[in-house]
Short mmCIF file of C-alpha atoms and ligand atoms in Angstrom, two decimals:
data_model
loop_
_atom_site.label_atom_id
_atom_site.label_comp_id
_atom_site.label_asym_id
_atom_site.label_seq_id
_atom_site.Cartn_x
_atom_site.Cartn_y
_atom_site.Cartn_z
CA MET A 1 -63.79 -37.45 -30.25
CA PRO A 2 -63.63 -34.29 -28.75
CA GLU A 3 -60.94 -31.69 -30.68
CA ASN A 4 -58.44 -31.44 -28.46
CA MET A 5 -58.27 -35.93 -28.05
CA LEU A 6 -56.44 -35.75 -31.60
CA GLY A 7 -53.53 -33.87 -30.38
CA ASN A 8 -53.38 -34.71 -26.42
CA ILE A 9 -54.03 -36.82 -24.03
CA PHE A 10 -53.54 -37.13 -20.18
CA VAL A 11 -54.48 -39.78 -18.08
CA HIS A 12 -54.51 -39.42 -14.47
CA SER A 13 -55.32 -41.23 -11.03
CA PHE A 14 -55.56 -38.18 -9.40
CA ILE A 15 -56.05 -33.85 -10.39
CA PHE A 16 -55.34 -30.88 -9.29
CA ALA A 17 -58.96 -29.62 -10.68
CA ALA A 18 -62.41 -30.40 -8.64
CA PHE A 19 -64.19 -31.16 -11.97
CA MET A 20 -61.89 -33.86 -12.82
CA SER A 21 -62.65 -35.55 -8.82
CA ASP A 22 -66.21 -36.23 -9.20
CA SER A 23 -65.42 -39.34 -11.80
CA LEU A 24 -65.90 -41.40 -9.25
CA TYR A 25 -69.90 -40.44 -9.26
CA ASN A 26 -71.27 -41.13 -12.48
CA ASN A 27 -69.39 -43.54 -13.33
CA GLU A 28 -68.02 -41.87 -16.52
CA VAL A 29 -64.34 -43.19 -17.79
CA ALA A 30 -61.66 -42.90 -15.73
CA PHE A 31 -59.17 -39.90 -17.66
CA GLU A 32 -59.29 -37.33 -19.85
CA LEU A 33 -58.42 -36.10 -23.02
CA GLN A 34 -56.24 -32.47 -22.76
CA PRO A 35 -52.99 -30.52 -22.80
CA LYS A 36 -50.67 -30.56 -20.54
CA LYS A 37 -50.59 -29.05 -17.20
CA ILE A 38 -53.15 -27.76 -19.05
CA ASP A 39 -55.94 -27.69 -16.99
CA GLU A 40 -59.37 -27.93 -19.37
CA ALA A 41 -61.39 -26.74 -16.34
CA ARG A 42 -59.08 -23.48 -16.04
CA GLN A 43 -58.61 -22.69 -20.06
CA GLY A 44 -60.48 -19.60 -20.96
CA GLU A 45 -60.79 -18.76 -17.32
CA THR A 46 -60.54 -15.04 -16.75
CA LEU A 47 -59.74 -12.64 -13.88
CA THR A 48 -60.94 -9.94 -12.23
CA LEU A 49 -59.48 -8.05 -9.59
CA GLU A 50 -60.46 -5.03 -7.30
CA ARG A 51 -58.44 -1.77 -7.72
CA PRO A 52 -56.42 -0.76 -4.44
CA GLN A 53 -57.79 1.56 -2.96
CA HIS A 54 -54.55 4.57 -2.81
CA VAL A 55 -54.68 4.25 -6.71
CA ILE A 56 -57.33 6.50 -9.12
CA SER A 57 -58.90 5.15 -11.45
CA ASN A 58 -58.39 5.66 -14.58
CA GLY A 59 -61.89 4.80 -16.35
CA LYS A 60 -60.71 1.97 -17.88
CA LYS A 61 -61.93 -1.56 -17.20
CA PHE A 62 -59.37 -4.19 -18.29
CA TYR A 63 -60.79 -8.25 -19.39
CA ILE A 64 -58.16 -10.94 -19.15
CA GLU A 65 -58.61 -14.32 -20.43
CA SER A 66 -55.57 -17.06 -20.04
CA TYR A 67 -54.92 -20.15 -21.57
CA GLY A 68 -52.01 -22.71 -21.43
CA CYS A 69 -49.72 -23.81 -18.53
CA GLN A 70 -50.21 -22.67 -14.99
CA MET A 71 -47.59 -20.24 -15.50
CA ASN A 72 -49.57 -18.95 -17.36
CA PHE A 73 -52.31 -18.25 -15.56
CA SER A 74 -49.56 -17.18 -12.95
CA ASP A 75 -48.35 -14.42 -15.28
CA SER A 76 -52.09 -13.07 -15.59
CA GLU A 77 -52.16 -13.07 -11.86
CA VAL A 78 -49.13 -11.11 -12.23
CA VAL A 79 -50.45 -8.93 -15.28
CA ALA A 80 -53.66 -8.25 -13.39
CA SER A 81 -51.43 -6.67 -10.31
CA ILE A 82 -49.69 -4.19 -12.89
CA LEU A 83 -52.75 -2.74 -14.60
CA ALA A 84 -54.54 -2.23 -11.63
CA GLY A 85 -51.49 -0.68 -9.76
CA ALA A 86 -51.95 1.62 -13.07
CA GLY A 87 -55.51 2.34 -12.32
CA PHE A 88 -57.60 0.22 -14.50
CA ASP A 89 -60.68 -1.89 -13.47
CA SER A 90 -61.44 -5.74 -14.14
CA THR A 91 -64.24 -6.61 -15.63
CA SER A 92 -65.39 -11.07 -16.13
CA ASP A 93 -67.40 -9.04 -18.86
CA PHE A 94 -65.92 -8.35 -21.98
CA TYR A 95 -68.61 -6.58 -24.17
CA GLU A 96 -68.10 -3.70 -21.23
CA ALA A 97 -64.05 -4.20 -21.71
CA ASP A 98 -61.69 -1.15 -22.98
CA LEU A 99 -59.14 -3.93 -23.14
CA ILE A 100 -59.30 -7.50 -23.87
CA LEU A 101 -56.02 -9.53 -23.19
CA ILE A 102 -55.70 -13.31 -23.81
CA ASN A 103 -52.85 -14.54 -22.24
CA THR A 104 -51.58 -17.35 -25.14
CA CYS A 105 -49.77 -20.96 -25.05
CA ALA A 106 -47.41 -22.56 -27.94
CA ILE A 107 -46.70 -25.48 -26.95
CA ARG A 108 -48.34 -27.45 -29.64
CA ASP A 109 -50.38 -26.27 -32.90
CA ASN A 110 -53.86 -27.47 -31.72
CA ALA A 111 -52.92 -24.82 -28.70
CA GLU A 112 -52.42 -22.63 -31.03
CA GLN A 113 -55.32 -22.94 -33.48
CA ARG A 114 -57.64 -23.06 -29.68
CA ILE A 115 -56.29 -19.05 -29.49
CA ARG A 116 -56.71 -18.34 -33.14
CA HIS A 117 -61.13 -19.87 -32.57
CA ARG A 118 -60.88 -17.56 -29.97
CA LEU A 119 -59.43 -14.05 -31.70
CA GLN A 120 -62.12 -15.15 -34.41
CA HIS A 121 -64.87 -14.70 -31.82
CA LEU A 122 -63.87 -11.63 -30.61
CA ASN A 123 -63.57 -10.68 -33.75
CA ALA A 124 -67.53 -10.72 -34.31
CA VAL A 125 -67.84 -9.68 -30.37
CA LYS A 126 -65.67 -6.15 -31.38
CA LYS A 127 -67.75 -5.81 -34.39
CA LYS A 128 -71.12 -5.23 -32.70
CA LYS A 129 -70.10 -3.21 -29.49
CA LYS A 130 -67.96 -0.25 -28.35
CA ALA A 131 -63.98 0.23 -29.65
CA SER A 132 -61.69 -1.89 -27.48
CA LEU A 133 -58.56 -2.83 -28.00
CA VAL A 134 -56.93 -6.25 -27.79
CA GLY A 135 -53.41 -7.77 -27.02
CA VAL A 136 -52.34 -10.45 -26.94
CA LEU A 137 -49.67 -12.06 -24.68
CA GLY A 138 -47.47 -14.90 -23.58
CA CYS A 139 -45.61 -17.42 -25.69
CA MET A 140 -47.54 -16.59 -28.45
CA ALA A 141 -47.30 -13.37 -28.84
CA GLU A 142 -43.85 -13.66 -28.36
CA ARG A 143 -43.07 -16.63 -31.00
CA LEU A 144 -45.54 -14.93 -33.54
CA LYS A 145 -43.83 -11.40 -32.89
CA ASP A 146 -45.75 -8.31 -35.38
CA LYS A 147 -46.32 -11.16 -37.29
CA PHE A 148 -49.10 -11.68 -35.39
CA LEU A 149 -50.55 -8.43 -36.36
CA GLU A 150 -50.30 -9.14 -39.83
CA GLU A 151 -52.06 -12.85 -39.51
CA GLU A 152 -55.02 -11.59 -37.25
CA LYS A 153 -56.09 -8.27 -37.98
CA ILE A 154 -58.32 -7.44 -34.34
CA VAL A 155 -55.33 -7.25 -32.48
CA ASP A 156 -53.37 -4.27 -31.36
CA ILE A 157 -51.10 -4.68 -28.92
CA VAL A 158 -48.39 -8.12 -28.47
CA CYS A 159 -46.40 -8.18 -25.52
CA GLY A 160 -43.96 -11.19 -25.08
CA PRO A 161 -44.10 -12.87 -21.11
CA ASP A 162 -41.12 -10.37 -20.14
CA ALA A 163 -42.59 -6.99 -21.28
CA TYR A 164 -45.44 -6.77 -19.11
CA ARG A 165 -44.64 -4.29 -17.02
CA ALA A 166 -44.37 -1.90 -20.40
CA LEU A 167 -48.20 -2.92 -21.30
CA PRO A 168 -50.57 0.39 -20.03
CA SER A 169 -47.58 2.45 -21.79
CA MET A 170 -47.92 0.12 -24.78
CA VAL A 171 -52.28 0.92 -24.58
CA GLU A 172 -51.27 4.49 -23.92
CA GLU A 173 -49.97 4.23 -27.67
CA ALA A 174 -52.42 1.66 -29.21
CA GLU A 175 -55.10 4.72 -28.03
CA THR A 176 -53.65 6.40 -30.47
CA GLY A 177 -54.44 4.45 -33.16
CA GLN A 178 -50.63 3.12 -33.39
CA LYS A 179 -50.05 -1.06 -33.02
CA ALA A 180 -47.80 -1.59 -29.93
CA VAL A 181 -45.58 -4.80 -30.03
CA ASN A 182 -42.87 -5.43 -27.07
CA VAL A 183 -41.19 -8.60 -27.10
CA LEU A 184 -38.45 -8.16 -25.80
CA LEU A 185 -36.81 -11.58 -23.68
CA SER A 186 -34.69 -10.34 -20.32
CA ARG A 187 -31.92 -12.67 -19.15
CA GLU A 188 -33.10 -10.16 -15.40
CA GLU A 189 -36.65 -10.21 -15.50
CA THR A 190 -38.75 -12.26 -12.05
CA TYR A 191 -41.42 -9.92 -11.85
CA ALA A 192 -39.77 -10.26 -7.82
CA GLU A 193 -41.19 -7.18 -5.90
CA ILE A 194 -45.03 -7.63 -7.53
CA ASN A 195 -47.78 -9.24 -5.82
CA PRO A 196 -50.13 -11.09 -8.10
CA VAL A 197 -53.61 -10.50 -7.58
CA ARG A 198 -55.53 -13.77 -6.35
CA LEU A 199 -58.51 -13.49 -7.07
CA ASN A 200 -60.41 -16.94 -8.50
CA SER A 201 -58.07 -19.33 -6.36
CA ASN A 202 -60.05 -21.63 -3.50
CA GLY A 203 -58.52 -19.54 -0.74
CA VAL A 204 -56.41 -22.79 -0.16
CA SER A 205 -54.10 -23.24 -2.73
CA ALA A 206 -51.78 -21.04 -4.44
CA PHE A 207 -49.00 -20.78 -6.99
CA ILE A 208 -45.11 -19.43 -6.57
CA SER A 209 -43.18 -18.31 -10.09
CA ILE A 210 -39.99 -18.95 -8.96
CA MET A 211 -38.04 -18.99 -11.64
CA ARG A 212 -38.50 -18.41 -15.75
CA GLY A 213 -37.57 -19.04 -19.12
CA CYS A 214 -35.52 -22.40 -19.46
CA ASP A 215 -31.76 -23.31 -20.84
CA ASN A 216 -32.32 -26.84 -22.16
CA MET A 217 -33.19 -26.58 -25.86
CA CYS A 218 -35.15 -30.21 -25.99
CA ALA A 219 -35.63 -30.28 -29.61
CA PHE A 220 -39.07 -30.54 -29.93
CA CYS A 221 -40.30 -27.53 -27.15
CA VAL A 222 -40.71 -24.25 -28.36
CA VAL A 223 -40.32 -23.22 -24.41
CA PRO A 224 -36.76 -21.77 -24.82
CA PHE A 225 -37.92 -19.45 -27.97
CA THR A 226 -40.61 -18.11 -26.18
CA ARG A 227 -39.84 -17.61 -22.22
CA GLY A 228 -36.15 -17.15 -22.92
CA ARG A 229 -33.27 -18.24 -20.74
CA GLU A 230 -33.62 -19.75 -17.99
CA ARG A 231 -33.23 -16.76 -14.48
CA SER A 232 -33.90 -17.39 -10.95
CA ARG A 233 -36.59 -15.53 -8.32
CA ASN A 234 -34.41 -13.61 -5.18
CA TRP A 235 -35.34 -16.90 -2.54
CA LYS A 236 -36.32 -13.51 0.10
CA SER A 237 -39.30 -12.79 -1.80
CA ILE A 238 -40.49 -16.14 -2.27
CA VAL A 239 -40.46 -17.16 1.34
CA ASN A 240 -42.11 -14.13 1.80
CA GLU A 241 -44.89 -14.41 -0.76
CA ALA A 242 -45.53 -17.94 1.28
CA LYS A 243 -45.10 -16.49 4.13
CA GLU A 244 -48.32 -14.02 3.18
CA LEU A 245 -49.97 -16.43 1.69
CA TYR A 246 -49.69 -18.41 5.04
CA GLU A 247 -51.24 -15.76 6.80
CA ARG A 248 -54.38 -15.16 4.80
CA GLY A 249 -55.32 -18.58 5.42
CA TYR A 250 -53.65 -20.43 2.35
CA ARG A 251 -52.65 -24.02 3.62
CA GLU A 252 -50.80 -25.28 0.28
CA VAL A 253 -47.70 -23.35 -2.77
CA THR A 254 -46.53 -24.86 -5.29
CA LEU A 255 -43.68 -23.77 -6.54
CA LEU A 256 -43.46 -23.05 -10.50
CA GLY A 257 -40.89 -22.92 -12.91
CA GLN A 258 -40.03 -24.77 -16.39
CA ASN A 259 -37.50 -27.10 -14.78
CA VAL A 260 -37.52 -25.85 -11.12
CA ASN A 261 -34.52 -28.12 -9.96
CA SER A 262 -31.71 -25.79 -11.62
CA TYR A 263 -33.07 -22.73 -9.46
CA ARG A 264 -30.21 -20.81 -8.05
CA PHE A 265 -29.81 -17.68 -6.86
CA SER A 266 -27.10 -15.48 -5.15
CA GLU A 267 -27.30 -12.11 -4.20
CA ASP A 268 -23.49 -12.49 -5.21
CA GLU A 269 -24.06 -10.28 -8.43
CA LYS A 270 -20.31 -11.99 -9.57
CA LEU A 271 -21.95 -14.66 -9.57
CA VAL A 272 -23.86 -14.96 -12.36
CA GLY A 273 -23.86 -17.61 -16.03
CA LYS A 274 -22.18 -20.55 -15.85
CA LYS A 275 -19.85 -19.16 -11.95
CA LEU A 276 -23.48 -19.48 -10.38
CA VAL A 277 -23.71 -22.50 -11.75
CA ASP A 278 -20.54 -24.11 -10.54
CA ALA A 279 -20.12 -22.00 -7.99
CA LYS A 280 -20.72 -24.62 -4.14
CA TYR A 281 -23.61 -23.90 -2.51
CA ASP A 282 -22.92 -21.47 0.64
CA GLU A 283 -24.75 -19.45 2.48
CA SER A 284 -24.56 -16.87 -0.37
CA VAL A 285 -25.78 -19.02 -3.61
CA VAL A 286 -29.45 -20.79 -2.46
CA ASN A 287 -29.93 -23.74 -4.41
CA PHE A 288 -33.64 -25.15 -5.22
CA ALA A 289 -32.70 -27.82 -2.47
CA LYS A 290 -32.31 -24.75 0.09
CA LEU A 291 -35.05 -23.21 -1.49
CA LEU A 292 -37.68 -26.33 -0.55
CA GLU A 293 -36.06 -26.48 3.03
CA LEU A 294 -36.46 -22.47 3.69
CA VAL A 295 -40.11 -21.95 1.98
CA ALA A 296 -40.84 -25.46 4.37
CA GLN A 297 -40.21 -23.53 7.37
CA VAL A 298 -42.37 -20.85 7.07
CA ALA A 299 -44.67 -23.11 8.95
CA PRO A 300 -45.33 -26.84 9.29
CA ASP A 301 -48.95 -26.71 8.33
CA LEU A 302 -48.31 -25.33 5.09
CA ARG A 303 -47.70 -28.03 2.21
CA ILE A 304 -45.47 -27.65 -0.80
CA ARG A 305 -45.57 -28.89 -4.32
CA TYR A 306 -43.56 -28.15 -7.00
CA SER A 307 -43.69 -28.87 -10.93
CA THR A 308 -41.81 -29.19 -13.16
CA SER A 309 -38.74 -30.94 -12.60
CA HIS A 310 -35.58 -31.66 -15.16
CA PRO A 311 -34.32 -35.66 -14.56
CA LYS A 312 -31.11 -34.22 -15.18
CA ASP A 313 -31.49 -31.95 -12.36
CA MET A 314 -33.22 -34.61 -10.10
CA THR A 315 -30.63 -34.52 -7.31
CA ASP A 316 -30.17 -36.69 -3.95
CA ASP A 317 -30.45 -33.88 -2.01
CA VAL A 318 -33.38 -32.29 -2.95
CA LEU A 319 -34.69 -36.00 -2.32
CA HIS A 320 -33.34 -36.07 1.20
CA VAL A 321 -34.94 -32.48 2.06
CA MET A 322 -38.26 -33.80 0.46
CA ALA A 323 -37.58 -36.68 3.49
CA LYS A 324 -36.87 -34.02 5.55
CA TYR A 325 -39.96 -32.33 6.15
CA PRO A 326 -43.54 -33.53 6.16
CA ASN A 327 -45.34 -30.21 5.02
CA ILE A 328 -43.70 -30.98 1.49
CA CYS A 329 -45.68 -33.41 -0.54
CA LYS A 330 -44.56 -37.01 -1.29
CA TYR A 331 -45.14 -36.25 -4.97
CA ILE A 332 -42.63 -36.02 -8.04
CA HIS A 333 -43.52 -35.27 -11.65
CA LEU A 334 -40.40 -36.59 -13.72
CA PRO A 335 -41.34 -36.19 -17.55
CA VAL A 336 -39.35 -39.12 -19.32
CA GLN A 337 -40.43 -38.43 -23.22
CA SER A 338 -39.28 -41.79 -24.41
CA GLY A 339 -37.84 -44.43 -22.76
CA SER A 340 -35.85 -45.33 -25.75
CA SER A 341 -32.28 -44.34 -24.89
CA ARG A 342 -31.27 -42.97 -28.75
CA VAL A 343 -34.56 -41.38 -28.94
CA LEU A 344 -33.63 -39.43 -25.91
CA ASP A 345 -30.40 -38.12 -27.03
CA ALA A 346 -32.30 -36.50 -30.37
CA MET A 347 -34.37 -35.13 -28.37
CA ASN A 348 -31.28 -33.75 -26.56
CA ARG A 349 -32.92 -34.53 -23.12
CA THR A 350 -28.87 -35.33 -22.25
CA TYR A 351 -29.59 -38.44 -20.05
CA ASP A 352 -30.64 -41.87 -21.33
CA ARG A 353 -33.21 -44.96 -20.07
CA SER A 354 -31.04 -46.38 -17.14
CA TRP A 355 -29.97 -42.53 -16.54
CA TYR A 356 -33.67 -41.96 -15.53
CA LEU A 357 -34.60 -45.45 -14.45
CA ASN A 358 -31.58 -44.93 -11.57
CA ARG A 359 -33.43 -41.33 -10.54
CA ILE A 360 -36.97 -43.07 -10.27
CA ALA A 361 -34.59 -46.21 -7.94
CA ALA A 362 -33.14 -42.95 -6.02
CA ILE A 363 -36.53 -41.95 -5.68
CA ARG A 364 -38.25 -45.03 -4.42
CA ASN A 365 -35.44 -45.87 -2.08
CA ILE A 366 -35.18 -42.31 -0.84
CA LEU A 367 -38.87 -41.66 -0.62
CA PRO A 368 -40.70 -45.26 -0.79
CA ASP A 369 -44.24 -43.95 -0.53
CA ALA A 370 -43.69 -41.09 -3.59
CA ALA A 371 -46.14 -40.64 -6.45
CA ILE A 372 -44.00 -40.96 -9.88
CA SER A 373 -45.67 -38.61 -12.52
CA THR A 374 -44.54 -38.20 -16.19
CA ASP A 375 -44.98 -36.62 -19.49
CA ILE A 376 -44.57 -38.21 -22.65
CA ILE A 377 -44.53 -37.76 -26.70
CA ALA A 378 -45.69 -40.62 -29.28
CA GLY A 379 -43.92 -40.27 -32.37
CA PHE A 380 -41.02 -38.18 -32.45
CA CYS A 381 -39.04 -37.49 -35.55
CA SER A 382 -37.49 -41.26 -36.51
CA GLU A 383 -38.82 -42.92 -33.62
CA THR A 384 -39.15 -47.17 -34.95
CA GLU A 385 -41.65 -49.25 -33.52
CA GLU A 386 -38.74 -50.49 -31.44
CA GLU A 387 -38.52 -47.75 -29.58
CA HIS A 388 -42.30 -46.87 -29.21
CA GLN A 389 -41.98 -50.48 -27.31
CA GLU A 390 -39.34 -49.31 -25.38
CA THR A 391 -41.39 -46.05 -23.99
CA LEU A 392 -44.01 -48.91 -22.78
CA SER A 393 -41.46 -51.30 -21.11
CA LEU A 394 -40.12 -48.07 -19.31
CA MET A 395 -44.03 -47.48 -18.06
CA ASP A 396 -43.84 -50.84 -17.35
CA GLU A 397 -41.72 -50.67 -15.74
CA VAL A 398 -41.86 -47.68 -13.86
CA LYS A 399 -45.75 -47.72 -12.96
CA TYR A 400 -46.31 -43.66 -13.25
CA GLU A 401 -49.20 -42.73 -11.03
CA MET A 402 -50.27 -40.62 -13.71
CA ALA A 403 -48.82 -39.41 -17.07
CA TYR A 404 -49.02 -36.56 -19.95
CA MET A 405 -49.45 -38.11 -22.78
CA PHE A 406 -49.02 -36.73 -26.06
CA PHE A 407 -47.66 -37.09 -29.84
CA TYR A 408 -45.36 -35.20 -31.39
CA SER A 409 -46.65 -31.88 -32.94
CA GLU A 410 -43.58 -30.25 -34.58
CA ARG A 411 -43.13 -26.33 -33.51
CA PRO A 412 -41.62 -23.77 -36.22
CA GLY A 413 -38.26 -22.88 -34.36
CA THR A 414 -37.55 -25.53 -33.17
CA VAL A 415 -33.94 -27.59 -32.94
CA ALA A 416 -36.48 -30.69 -33.96
CA ALA A 417 -37.85 -28.54 -36.96
CA LYS A 418 -34.65 -28.12 -38.58
CA LYS A 419 -32.77 -30.65 -37.93
CA PHE A 420 -35.59 -33.27 -37.93
CA LYS A 421 -38.34 -34.58 -41.24
CA ASP A 422 -41.40 -35.22 -39.19
CA ASP A 423 -41.76 -38.46 -40.49
CA ILE A 424 -43.84 -40.49 -38.88
CA PRO A 425 -47.50 -40.46 -40.21
CA GLU A 426 -50.07 -38.93 -37.74
CA ASP A 427 -52.16 -42.49 -37.62
CA VAL A 428 -48.92 -44.08 -36.56
CA LYS A 429 -48.34 -41.09 -34.17
CA LYS A 430 -51.97 -41.70 -32.67
CA ARG A 431 -51.69 -45.58 -32.71
CA ARG A 432 -48.94 -45.44 -30.64
CA LEU A 433 -49.83 -42.78 -28.17
CA GLN A 434 -52.91 -45.11 -28.09
CA GLU A 435 -51.25 -47.84 -26.42
CA ILE A 436 -49.37 -45.50 -24.26
CA VAL A 437 -52.61 -44.25 -22.95
CA ASP A 438 -54.19 -47.86 -22.39
CA MET A 439 -50.96 -48.87 -20.65
CA GLN A 440 -50.97 -46.11 -18.12
CA MET A 441 -55.01 -46.64 -17.65
CA LYS A 442 -54.61 -49.70 -16.22
CA HIS A 443 -51.27 -48.70 -14.37
CA SER A 444 -53.10 -45.78 -12.62
CA LEU A 445 -55.71 -47.97 -11.68
CA ILE A 446 -53.30 -50.02 -10.10
CA ARG A 447 -51.53 -47.64 -8.41
CA ASN A 448 -54.94 -46.12 -6.29
CA GLN A 449 -56.25 -49.98 -5.97
CA GLN A 450 -53.04 -49.89 -3.76
CA ASP A 451 -54.43 -46.81 -1.67
CA VAL A 452 -58.16 -49.10 -0.62
CA GLY A 453 -57.94 -49.48 3.08
CA LYS A 454 -54.67 -46.74 3.80
CA THR A 455 -55.58 -43.44 5.58
CA TYR A 456 -54.02 -40.14 3.78
CA GLU A 457 -54.29 -36.66 5.91
CA VAL A 458 -55.94 -34.86 2.92
CA LEU A 459 -56.35 -31.12 2.67
CA ALA A 460 -59.88 -29.71 2.00
CA GLU A 461 -59.72 -28.02 -1.16
CA GLY A 462 -63.62 -27.56 -2.05
CA VAL A 463 -67.23 -28.65 -2.37
CA SER A 464 -67.38 -31.57 -4.52
CA HIS A 465 -68.99 -30.29 -8.54
CA ARG A 466 -71.32 -33.71 -8.52
CA SER A 467 -72.47 -33.51 -4.79
CA SER A 468 -72.87 -30.60 -2.82
CA GLU A 469 -72.34 -33.07 0.89
CA HIS A 470 -69.12 -34.13 -0.51
CA LEU A 471 -65.64 -32.27 -0.13
CA PHE A 472 -62.37 -33.04 -2.54
CA GLY A 473 -59.02 -32.31 -1.57
CA ARG A 474 -55.78 -34.22 -2.45
CA ASN A 475 -53.44 -36.36 -0.04
CA THR A 476 -49.65 -35.75 -0.34
CA GLN A 477 -49.51 -38.04 -3.57
CA ASN A 478 -51.45 -35.19 -5.27
CA LYS A 479 -54.10 -38.07 -5.37
CA VAL A 480 -58.09 -35.91 -5.55
CA VAL A 481 -59.88 -37.88 -2.91
CA ILE A 482 -63.55 -37.27 -1.99
CA PHE A 483 -64.83 -37.71 1.27
CA PRO A 484 -67.96 -36.58 3.29
CA LYS A 485 -68.68 -33.10 3.67
CA GLY A 486 -70.07 -33.09 7.64
CA ASN A 487 -68.85 -29.79 9.14
CA ILE A 488 -65.27 -29.99 7.79
CA GLN A 489 -64.07 -26.47 6.82
CA ILE A 490 -63.08 -26.13 3.64
CA GLY A 491 -59.08 -25.55 4.17
CA THR A 492 -58.72 -27.72 6.89
CA TYR A 493 -56.86 -31.59 6.83
CA VAL A 494 -58.54 -33.86 7.96
CA GLN A 495 -58.03 -37.68 7.24
CA VAL A 496 -59.73 -39.50 5.37
CA LYS A 497 -59.65 -43.92 5.25
CA VAL A 498 -59.89 -44.65 1.46
CA THR A 499 -62.50 -46.87 0.67
CA GLU A 500 -63.23 -47.16 -2.85
CA CYS A 501 -61.33 -45.46 -6.38
CA THR A 502 -60.68 -45.55 -9.65
CA ALA A 503 -58.45 -44.84 -12.01
CA ALA A 504 -58.93 -41.81 -11.50
CA THR A 505 -59.91 -40.58 -8.20
CA LEU A 506 -60.44 -41.62 -4.76
CA LYS A 507 -62.97 -41.72 -2.55
CA GLY A 508 -63.16 -42.41 1.74
CA GLU A 509 -64.96 -41.78 4.59
CA VAL A 510 -63.38 -39.32 7.25
CA VAL A 511 -61.60 -41.17 10.33
CA SER A 512 -61.36 -38.20 12.47
N1 5AD B 1 -44.98 -31.71 -29.53
C1 5AD B 1 -45.46 -32.34 -28.63
N2 5AD B 1 -45.69 -32.64 -26.91
C2 5AD B 1 -44.90 -31.20 -26.45
N3 5AD B 1 -44.33 -31.14 -25.47
C3 5AD B 1 -43.26 -30.15 -25.84
N4 5AD B 1 -43.20 -29.66 -26.81
C4 5AD B 1 -43.98 -30.84 -27.20
C5 5AD B 1 -44.46 -30.91 -28.51
N5 5AD B 1 -43.61 -30.12 -29.84
C6 5AD B 1 -44.57 -31.49 -24.07
C7 5AD B 1 -43.32 -31.93 -23.40
C8 5AD B 1 -43.30 -31.56 -22.37
C9 5AD B 1 -44.18 -30.72 -22.06
C10 5AD B 1 -44.55 -29.49 -21.52
O1 5AD B 1 -45.30 -30.82 -23.51
O2 5AD B 1 -44.04 -34.21 -23.19
O3 5AD B 1 -43.23 -32.22 -21.05
FE1 SF4 B 2 -39.15 -27.66 -22.87
FE2 SF4 B 2 -37.12 -29.05 -22.26
FE3 SF4 B 2 -37.38 -26.36 -21.08
FE4 SF4 B 2 -39.11 -28.31 -20.69
S1 SF4 B 2 -36.62 -28.17 -20.20
S2 SF4 B 2 -39.34 -26.39 -21.25
S3 SF4 B 2 -39.79 -29.62 -22.88
S4 SF4 B 2 -37.04 -27.51 -23.69
#
């Protein structure tokens, strides 16, 4: 069993990465075992870019490696942009780097263990090569702060997610032999005007960060502590970024945030905090439904996706905007976490089972063809066997297309760590998780079988990793579809009739 199987499991009938899209070709089991929203194929990915021509080189090279969720990968693009603007060149070979950066994740313990192993490896490298500085960025940097310096002697720079603009000066400080730490969280920073670089992209789909932080305080979650208060980025800079991407040939943007449905922006400086939340929607206040509409209007052939939604904020107005615009993809990720109202209350999710099922009913009613996926945690503190059964029965009722599934991992400093005992034995957590996974496997297959015979518009995203004669892309429901390459150009739309499937992928023939 792979190591990460022990902690985090996701099963899907579709996935955003090419590596999974090809399971049809080798009959491998149609599920992967991975951290949530953590695309295994991208873990540890490096990013290189060219320095803007008008910026004079400072003669130094940086190397950056990213772990965790899409937000972190998106942040690494911002970091690369800031460093390039300060005169750094980049390299994909850490042996030649003057500055080695690791963008870290803290969501579960095994995510942190992975980073620790990587740092040990870098330590061995550092001993052999020219002196270079090592910086840790992101959520684990924010969680551990200067403790990171004590625990990992190799680290010279600790930079939290709101301090990336300070990185060039932190490097200068570290070059004098001092350790540099900046973990200040901000109420304003959205990196709005920093144009992220997109060099590792497929040139077709890109992420746009629309907000940062989270105010929800789910009891199990470390994010509010590592990413700070929720703040929304100016909608004008979001729309401009979408336009610019479209002009450069991109055909899909995913709007990113921890809780995108609570997006709210006003240029009226008096409208802050609760006043902004309570403000009636008018010309000066842009909420998520309005933002979706503004981005959808950029171009009819620019697809829009978004992630992640909190059920409490999934309002009908968002669903109606999705129904109105064919280019807003009919796919909703709606994390439930548990099917038991008692557990949901302990998790501080602020909704109960019937409220969640009412939101599912609203989706089915307004968007009958939408695919729905979720996140589930098995074995949260004090979860009984009956409550676990309630999660299984909710899954059976909804029949998700896909789910990211985890067993509970206590995170220091969270509400749950302070208030509750992590009292479900590990073997029980794993058994419950396995039952959840088994059920999802069945549902993913059923859902995909329902697609056989249907024709979907698919955006061609790349060449299948398993067969150079095939391309892969996704339909509006975010399901990966494999089809013969023919003369189809990557970045164009094709109509594909689904002819066969596994629980992970659809395979089809081009019909136009
Ligand atoms: N243990 C297990 N899973 C967690 N998640 C967040 N925190 C934890 C934790 N401490 C999962 C939730 C969330 C997703 C981002 O990760 O399901 O929706
Ligand atoms: Fe964590 Fe809850 Fe915020 Fe999601 S909504 S980031 S689970 S606190």
